[in-house]
Tab-separated table of C-alpha atoms in Angstrom:
chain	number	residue	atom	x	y	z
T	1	UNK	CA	-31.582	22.831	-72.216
T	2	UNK	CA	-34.547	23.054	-74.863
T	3	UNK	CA	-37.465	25.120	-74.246
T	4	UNK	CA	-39.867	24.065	-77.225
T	5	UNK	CA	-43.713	23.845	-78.429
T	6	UNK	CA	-45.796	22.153	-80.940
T	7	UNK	CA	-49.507	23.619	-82.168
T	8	UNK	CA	-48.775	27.191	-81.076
T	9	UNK	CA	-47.903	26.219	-77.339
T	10	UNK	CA	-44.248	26.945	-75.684
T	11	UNK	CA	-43.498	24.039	-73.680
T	12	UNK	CA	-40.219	23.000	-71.849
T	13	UNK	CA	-37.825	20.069	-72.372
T	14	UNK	CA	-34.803	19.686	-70.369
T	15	UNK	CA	-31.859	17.370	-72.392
T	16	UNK	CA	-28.844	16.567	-72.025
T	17	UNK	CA	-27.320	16.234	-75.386
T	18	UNK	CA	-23.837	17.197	-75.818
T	19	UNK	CA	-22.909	17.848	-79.631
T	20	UNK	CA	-19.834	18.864	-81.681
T	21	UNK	CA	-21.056	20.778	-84.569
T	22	UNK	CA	-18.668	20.316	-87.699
T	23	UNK	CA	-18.373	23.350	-90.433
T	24	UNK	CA	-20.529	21.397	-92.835
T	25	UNK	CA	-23.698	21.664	-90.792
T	26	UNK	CA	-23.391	17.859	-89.603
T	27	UNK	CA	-23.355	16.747	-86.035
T	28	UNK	CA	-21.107	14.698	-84.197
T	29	UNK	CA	-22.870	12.924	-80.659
T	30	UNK	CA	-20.297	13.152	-77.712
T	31	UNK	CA	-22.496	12.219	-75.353
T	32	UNK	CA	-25.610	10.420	-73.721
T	33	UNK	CA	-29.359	11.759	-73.727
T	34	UNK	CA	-31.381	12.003	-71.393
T	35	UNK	CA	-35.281	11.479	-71.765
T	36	UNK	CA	-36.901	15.161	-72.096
T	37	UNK	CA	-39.061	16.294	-69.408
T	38	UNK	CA	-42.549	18.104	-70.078
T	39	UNK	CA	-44.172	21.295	-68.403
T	40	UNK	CA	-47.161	22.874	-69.114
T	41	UNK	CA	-47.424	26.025	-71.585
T	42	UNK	CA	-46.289	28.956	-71.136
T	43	UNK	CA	-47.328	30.805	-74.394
T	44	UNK	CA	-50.352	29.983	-76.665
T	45	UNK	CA	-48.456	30.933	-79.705
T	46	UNK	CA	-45.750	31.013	-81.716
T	47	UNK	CA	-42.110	32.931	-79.288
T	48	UNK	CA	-40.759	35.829	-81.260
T	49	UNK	CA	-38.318	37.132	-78.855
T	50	UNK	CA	-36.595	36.080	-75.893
T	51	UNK	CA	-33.707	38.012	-73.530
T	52	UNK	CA	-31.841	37.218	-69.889
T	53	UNK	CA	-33.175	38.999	-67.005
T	54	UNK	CA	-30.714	37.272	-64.516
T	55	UNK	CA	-28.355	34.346	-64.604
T	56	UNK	CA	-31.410	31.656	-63.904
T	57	UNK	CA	-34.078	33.686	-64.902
T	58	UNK	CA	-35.592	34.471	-68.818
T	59	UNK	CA	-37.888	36.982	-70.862
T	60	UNK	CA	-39.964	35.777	-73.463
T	61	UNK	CA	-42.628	37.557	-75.865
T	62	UNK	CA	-45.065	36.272	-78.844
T	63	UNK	CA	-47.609	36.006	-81.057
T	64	UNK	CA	-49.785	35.669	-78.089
T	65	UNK	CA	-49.330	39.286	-76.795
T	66	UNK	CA	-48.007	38.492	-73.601
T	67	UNK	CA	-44.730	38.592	-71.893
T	68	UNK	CA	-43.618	35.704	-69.628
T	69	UNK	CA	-40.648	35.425	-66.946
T	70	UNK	CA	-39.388	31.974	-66.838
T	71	UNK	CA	-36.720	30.067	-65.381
T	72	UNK	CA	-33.626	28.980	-67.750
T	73	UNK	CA	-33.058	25.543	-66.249
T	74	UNK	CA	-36.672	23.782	-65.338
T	75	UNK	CA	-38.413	25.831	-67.452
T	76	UNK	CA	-41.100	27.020	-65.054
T	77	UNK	CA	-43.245	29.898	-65.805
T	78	UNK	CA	-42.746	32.753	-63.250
T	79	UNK	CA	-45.283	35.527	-64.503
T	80	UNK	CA	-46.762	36.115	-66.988
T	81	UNK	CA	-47.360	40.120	-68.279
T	82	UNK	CA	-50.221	41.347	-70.547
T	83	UNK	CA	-50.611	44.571	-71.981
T	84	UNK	CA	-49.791	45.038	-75.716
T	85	UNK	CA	-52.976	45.251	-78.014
T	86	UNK	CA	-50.920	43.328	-80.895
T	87	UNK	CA	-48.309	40.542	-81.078
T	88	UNK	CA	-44.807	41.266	-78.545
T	89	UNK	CA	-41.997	41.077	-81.352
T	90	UNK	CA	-38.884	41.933	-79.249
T	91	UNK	CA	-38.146	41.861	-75.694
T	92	UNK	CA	-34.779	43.262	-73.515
T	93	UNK	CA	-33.920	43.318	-70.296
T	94	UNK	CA	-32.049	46.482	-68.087
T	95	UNK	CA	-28.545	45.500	-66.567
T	96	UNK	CA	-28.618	44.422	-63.085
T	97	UNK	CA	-32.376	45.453	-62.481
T	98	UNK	CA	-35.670	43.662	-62.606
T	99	UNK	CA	-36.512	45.782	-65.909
T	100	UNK	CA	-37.850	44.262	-68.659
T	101	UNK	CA	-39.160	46.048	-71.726
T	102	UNK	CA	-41.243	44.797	-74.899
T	103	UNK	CA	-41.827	45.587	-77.912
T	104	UNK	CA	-44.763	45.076	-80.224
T	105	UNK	CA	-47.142	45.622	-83.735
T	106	UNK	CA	-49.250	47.784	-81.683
T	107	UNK	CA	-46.087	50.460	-82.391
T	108	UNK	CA	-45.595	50.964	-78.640
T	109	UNK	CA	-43.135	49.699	-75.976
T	110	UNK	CA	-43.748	48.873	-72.798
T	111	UNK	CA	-41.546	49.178	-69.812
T	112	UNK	CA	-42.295	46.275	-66.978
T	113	UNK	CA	-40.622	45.147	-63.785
T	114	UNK	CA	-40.734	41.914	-61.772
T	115	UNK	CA	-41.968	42.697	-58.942
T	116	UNK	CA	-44.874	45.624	-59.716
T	117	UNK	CA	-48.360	43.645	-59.266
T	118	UNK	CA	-50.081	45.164	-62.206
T	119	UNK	CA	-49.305	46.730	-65.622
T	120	UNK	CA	-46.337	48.374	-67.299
T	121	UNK	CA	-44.612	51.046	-64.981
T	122	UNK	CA	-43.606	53.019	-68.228
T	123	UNK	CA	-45.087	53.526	-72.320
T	124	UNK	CA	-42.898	54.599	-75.166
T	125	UNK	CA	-45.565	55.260	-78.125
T	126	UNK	CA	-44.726	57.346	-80.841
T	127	UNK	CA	-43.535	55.211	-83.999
T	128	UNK	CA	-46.456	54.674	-86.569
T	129	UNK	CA	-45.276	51.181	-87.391
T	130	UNK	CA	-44.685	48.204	-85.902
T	131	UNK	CA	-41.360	48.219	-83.406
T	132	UNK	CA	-39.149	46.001	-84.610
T	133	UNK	CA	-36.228	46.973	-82.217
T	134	UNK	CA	-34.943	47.015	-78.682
T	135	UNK	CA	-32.418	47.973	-76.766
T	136	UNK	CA	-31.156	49.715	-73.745
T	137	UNK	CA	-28.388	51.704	-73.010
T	138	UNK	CA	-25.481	50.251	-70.432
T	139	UNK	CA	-26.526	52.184	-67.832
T	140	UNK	CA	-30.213	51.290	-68.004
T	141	UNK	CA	-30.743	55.660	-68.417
T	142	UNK	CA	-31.889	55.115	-71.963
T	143	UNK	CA	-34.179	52.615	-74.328
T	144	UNK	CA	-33.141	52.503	-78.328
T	145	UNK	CA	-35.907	51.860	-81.053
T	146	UNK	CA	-36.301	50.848	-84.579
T	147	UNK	CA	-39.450	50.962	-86.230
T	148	UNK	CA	-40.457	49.849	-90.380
T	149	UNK	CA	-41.651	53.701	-90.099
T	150	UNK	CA	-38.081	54.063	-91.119
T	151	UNK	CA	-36.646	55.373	-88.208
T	152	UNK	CA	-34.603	55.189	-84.577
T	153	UNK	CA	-35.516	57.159	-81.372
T	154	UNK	CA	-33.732	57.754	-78.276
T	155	UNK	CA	-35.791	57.684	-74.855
T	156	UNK	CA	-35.443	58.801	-71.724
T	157	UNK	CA	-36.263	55.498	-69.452
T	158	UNK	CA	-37.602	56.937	-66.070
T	159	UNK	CA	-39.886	60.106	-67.932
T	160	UNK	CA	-40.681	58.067	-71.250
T	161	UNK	CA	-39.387	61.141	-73.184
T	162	UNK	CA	-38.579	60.741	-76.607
T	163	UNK	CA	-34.683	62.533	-76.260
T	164	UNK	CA	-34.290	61.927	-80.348
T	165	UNK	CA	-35.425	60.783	-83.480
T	166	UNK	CA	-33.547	59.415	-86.734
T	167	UNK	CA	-35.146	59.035	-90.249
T	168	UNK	CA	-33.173	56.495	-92.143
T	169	UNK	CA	-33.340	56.518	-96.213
T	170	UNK	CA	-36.027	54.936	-97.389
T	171	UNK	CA	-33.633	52.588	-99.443
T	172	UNK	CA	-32.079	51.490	-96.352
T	173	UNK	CA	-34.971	50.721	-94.080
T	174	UNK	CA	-37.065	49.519	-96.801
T	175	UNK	CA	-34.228	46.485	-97.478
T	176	UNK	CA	-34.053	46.258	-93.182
T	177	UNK	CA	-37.202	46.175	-92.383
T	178	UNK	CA	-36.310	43.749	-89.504
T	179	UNK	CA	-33.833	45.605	-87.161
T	180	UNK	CA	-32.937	45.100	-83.711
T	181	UNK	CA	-30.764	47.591	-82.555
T	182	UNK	CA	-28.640	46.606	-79.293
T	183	UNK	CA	-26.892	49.433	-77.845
T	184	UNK	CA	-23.233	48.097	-77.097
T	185	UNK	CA	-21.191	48.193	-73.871
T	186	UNK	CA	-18.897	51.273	-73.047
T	187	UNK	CA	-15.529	49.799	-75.008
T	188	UNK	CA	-17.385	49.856	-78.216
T	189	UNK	CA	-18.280	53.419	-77.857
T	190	UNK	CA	-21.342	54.069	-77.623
T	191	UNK	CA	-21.968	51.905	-81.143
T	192	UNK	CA	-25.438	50.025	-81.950
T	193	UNK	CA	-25.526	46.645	-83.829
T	194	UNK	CA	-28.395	45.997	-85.989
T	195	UNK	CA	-29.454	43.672	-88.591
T	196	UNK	CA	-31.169	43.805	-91.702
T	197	UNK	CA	-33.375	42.166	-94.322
T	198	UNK	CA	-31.232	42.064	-97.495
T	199	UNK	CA	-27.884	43.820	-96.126
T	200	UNK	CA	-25.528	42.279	-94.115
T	201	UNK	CA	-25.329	43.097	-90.209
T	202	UNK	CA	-23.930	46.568	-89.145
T	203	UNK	CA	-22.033	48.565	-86.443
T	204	UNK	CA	-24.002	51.764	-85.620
T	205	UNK	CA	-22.969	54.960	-83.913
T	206	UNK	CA	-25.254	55.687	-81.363
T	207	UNK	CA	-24.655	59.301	-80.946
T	208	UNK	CA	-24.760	59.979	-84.364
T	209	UNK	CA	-26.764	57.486	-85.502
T	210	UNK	CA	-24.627	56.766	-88.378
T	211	UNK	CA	-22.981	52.906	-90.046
T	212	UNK	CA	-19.670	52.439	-88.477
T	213	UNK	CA	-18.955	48.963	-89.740
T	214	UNK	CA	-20.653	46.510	-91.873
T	215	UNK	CA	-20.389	42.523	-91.711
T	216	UNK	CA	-19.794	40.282	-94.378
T	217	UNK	CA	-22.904	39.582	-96.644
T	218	UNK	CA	-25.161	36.573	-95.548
T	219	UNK	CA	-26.988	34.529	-97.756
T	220	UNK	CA	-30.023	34.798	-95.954
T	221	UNK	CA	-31.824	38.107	-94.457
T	222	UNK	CA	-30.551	38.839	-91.075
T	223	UNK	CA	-33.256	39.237	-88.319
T	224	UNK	CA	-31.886	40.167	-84.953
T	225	UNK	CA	-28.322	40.727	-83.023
T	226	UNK	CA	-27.087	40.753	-79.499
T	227	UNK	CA	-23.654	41.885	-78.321
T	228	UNK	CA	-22.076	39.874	-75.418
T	229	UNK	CA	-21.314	41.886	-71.986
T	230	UNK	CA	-17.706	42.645	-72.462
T	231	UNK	CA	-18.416	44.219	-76.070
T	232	UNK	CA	-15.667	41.623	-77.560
T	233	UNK	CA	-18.892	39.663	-79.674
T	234	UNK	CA	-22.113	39.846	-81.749
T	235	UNK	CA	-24.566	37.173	-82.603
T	236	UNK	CA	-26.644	37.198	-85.443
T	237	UNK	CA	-29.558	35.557	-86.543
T	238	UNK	CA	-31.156	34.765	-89.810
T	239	UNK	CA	-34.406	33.780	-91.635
T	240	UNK	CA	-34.722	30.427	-92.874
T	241	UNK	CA	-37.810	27.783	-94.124
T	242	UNK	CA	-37.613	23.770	-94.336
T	243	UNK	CA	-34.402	23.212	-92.447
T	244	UNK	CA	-32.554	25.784	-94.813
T	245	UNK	CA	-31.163	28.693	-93.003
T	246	UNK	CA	-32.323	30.169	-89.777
T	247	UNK	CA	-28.699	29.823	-88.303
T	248	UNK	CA	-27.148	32.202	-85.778
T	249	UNK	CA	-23.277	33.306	-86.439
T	250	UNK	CA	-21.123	34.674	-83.684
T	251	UNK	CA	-18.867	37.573	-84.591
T	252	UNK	CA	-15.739	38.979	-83.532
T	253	UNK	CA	-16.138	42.330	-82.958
T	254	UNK	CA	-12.278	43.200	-82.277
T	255	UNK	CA	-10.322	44.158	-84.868
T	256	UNK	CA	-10.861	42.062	-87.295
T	257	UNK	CA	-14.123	41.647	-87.044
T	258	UNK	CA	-14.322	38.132	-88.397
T	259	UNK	CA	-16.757	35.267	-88.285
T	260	UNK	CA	-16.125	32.971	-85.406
T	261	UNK	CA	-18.958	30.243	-85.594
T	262	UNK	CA	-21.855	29.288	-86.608
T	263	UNK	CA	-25.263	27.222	-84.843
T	264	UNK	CA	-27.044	25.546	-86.611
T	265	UNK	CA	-30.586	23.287	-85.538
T	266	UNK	CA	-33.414	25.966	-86.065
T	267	UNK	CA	-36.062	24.921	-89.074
T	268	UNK	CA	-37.521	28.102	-89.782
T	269	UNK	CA	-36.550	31.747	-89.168
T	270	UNK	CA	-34.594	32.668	-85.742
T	271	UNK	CA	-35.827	35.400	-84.642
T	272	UNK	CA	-34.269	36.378	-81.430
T	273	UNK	CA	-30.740	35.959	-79.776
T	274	UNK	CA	-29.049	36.778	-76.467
T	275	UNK	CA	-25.717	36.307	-74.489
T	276	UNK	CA	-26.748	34.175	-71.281
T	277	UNK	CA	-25.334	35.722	-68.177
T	278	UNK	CA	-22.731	33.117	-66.693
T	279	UNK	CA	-23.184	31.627	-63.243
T	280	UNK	CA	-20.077	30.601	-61.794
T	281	UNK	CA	-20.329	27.039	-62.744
T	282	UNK	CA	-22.021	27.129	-66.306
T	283	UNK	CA	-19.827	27.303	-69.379
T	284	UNK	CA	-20.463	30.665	-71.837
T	285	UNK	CA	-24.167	30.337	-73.694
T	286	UNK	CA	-26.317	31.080	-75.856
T	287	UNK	CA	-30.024	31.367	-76.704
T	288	UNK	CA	-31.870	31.549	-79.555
T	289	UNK	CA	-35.409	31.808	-80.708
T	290	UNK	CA	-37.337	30.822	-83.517
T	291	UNK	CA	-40.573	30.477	-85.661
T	292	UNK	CA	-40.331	26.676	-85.328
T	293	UNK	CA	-41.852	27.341	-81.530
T	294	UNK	CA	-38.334	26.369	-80.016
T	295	UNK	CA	-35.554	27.932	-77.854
T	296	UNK	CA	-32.608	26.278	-78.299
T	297	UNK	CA	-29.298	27.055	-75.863
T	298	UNK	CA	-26.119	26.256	-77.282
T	299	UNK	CA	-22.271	26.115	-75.764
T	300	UNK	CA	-20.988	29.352	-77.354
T	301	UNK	CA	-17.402	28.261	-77.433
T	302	UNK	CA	-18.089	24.637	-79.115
T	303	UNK	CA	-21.432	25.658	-80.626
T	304	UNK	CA	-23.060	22.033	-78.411
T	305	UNK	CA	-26.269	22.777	-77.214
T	306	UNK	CA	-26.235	22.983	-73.564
């Protein structure tokens, strides 16, 4: 499935176009298509983020300010979620809850949840720059930020508390500007994965705050990671203009920590990535955003789009 937009408006396309994609970029067709069907808007602008809330439902956040609950498959627009003063530049989702939480240029995040019929049930202010990343802890107790303010804080989920605060070297932050923290499952300890402008991706621990392992250079800046439930993987994402760059690479986060594949279809920067939970008929996916007004999910075993 596509979701996709042209003159700053998401809409939805459902295809069926089964693809082999070789190691020098080019595409092999292994099957039919089927003509794409079109839905009405569900952003005005451009998507910078998008996350799984449940196996057929989706987050999505942009340049619009708003945050939108859709369905993976049709496409249609559930809610819709307005709150942020600035443009929504990450969004996550809690494991196995109807928590969603946002993050935005108005250097606050919000906390939101399905079913409450008006405004964000929690607020996490206190960076002084724009948030540039999100994620939760595996048992939903605790929300991880990154900020250009050059630095990561711990928070309490259900008081908003801030529990801790990291400064990072200005050398480090300044060259990953863009991070996106994700807070890993339980078997890799604790760690948080984030990516950066001009260094390669990195392993971070969470307790300590601290690089535990760094991937392999890329040749473009790297924008945002996810790590898939059982802790075994890590997407990447990175920036790209004119068809050049704006891949996402899947890594092996077991011991040897190695590339595994890449997906490539975006035309400018991808900015978001995320594991799709797996119904019990669906093969293992992926999504990924970009600033080419698209969602694209892919097979994450033959790197196809779905």
């Amino acid at each position: 499935a596509l979701l996709g937009g042209a003159m700053g408006k998401l809409q939805s396309k459902i295809s069926f176009h089964p693809a082999k994609y070789r190691a020098d970029g080019s595409v092999e067709e292994t099957g039919p298509i089927r003509a794409a069907r079109q839905l009405g808007p569900v952003h005005t602008d451009a998507v910078a983020a998008v996350a799984a809330l449940t196996p057929d439902l989706c987050v999505s956040g942009g340049r619009d300010k708003s945050v939108a609950v859709c369905r993976w498959r049709s496409g249609a627009a559930l809610r819709r979620f307005v709150g942020h003063q600035r443009e929504v530049t990450k969004v996550t989702s809690a494991h196995d809850s109807n928590r969603f939480f946002s993050a935005s240029r108005d250097k606050t995040v919000m906390m939101w949840e399905l079913h409450r019929t008006s405004g964000p049930s929690q607020r996490f202010p206190g960076h002084d720059l724009v948030v540039t990343g999100l994620a939760v802890s595996p048992d939903a107790s605790q929300l991880c930020t990154g900020s250009r303010d050059n630095t990561v804080c711990k928070w309490d989920i259900e008081t908003g508390e801030c529990l801790g605060r990291a400064a990072i070297s200005r050398n480090l932050v300044g060259a990953a500007a863009s991070l996106h923290p994700m807070v890993a499952p339980r078997c890799l300890r604790g760690y948080v994965a984030r990516g950066g402008t001009s260094l390669p991706a990195r392993v971070w621990d969470s307790r300590q705050l601290q690089v535990a392992h760094a991937f392999p250079a890329q040749r473009h800046i790297q924008t945002s990671c996810d790590v898939s439930p059982d802790g075994r993987l890590c997407l990447s994402t990175s920036s790209g203009c004119a068809g050049e760059g704006g891949e996402a690479t899947l890594w092996d986060l077991r011991q040897t920590r190695d590339r595994v594949r890449e997906y490539k279809g975006h035309f400018q920067t991808t900015t978001s990535c995320v594991f799709l939970p797996r119904g019990p008929a669906l093969v293992p996916s992926i999504a990924t955003a970009s600033r080419d007004s698209t969602v694209k999910v892919w097979e994450r075993d033959t790197g196809g789009r779905g």
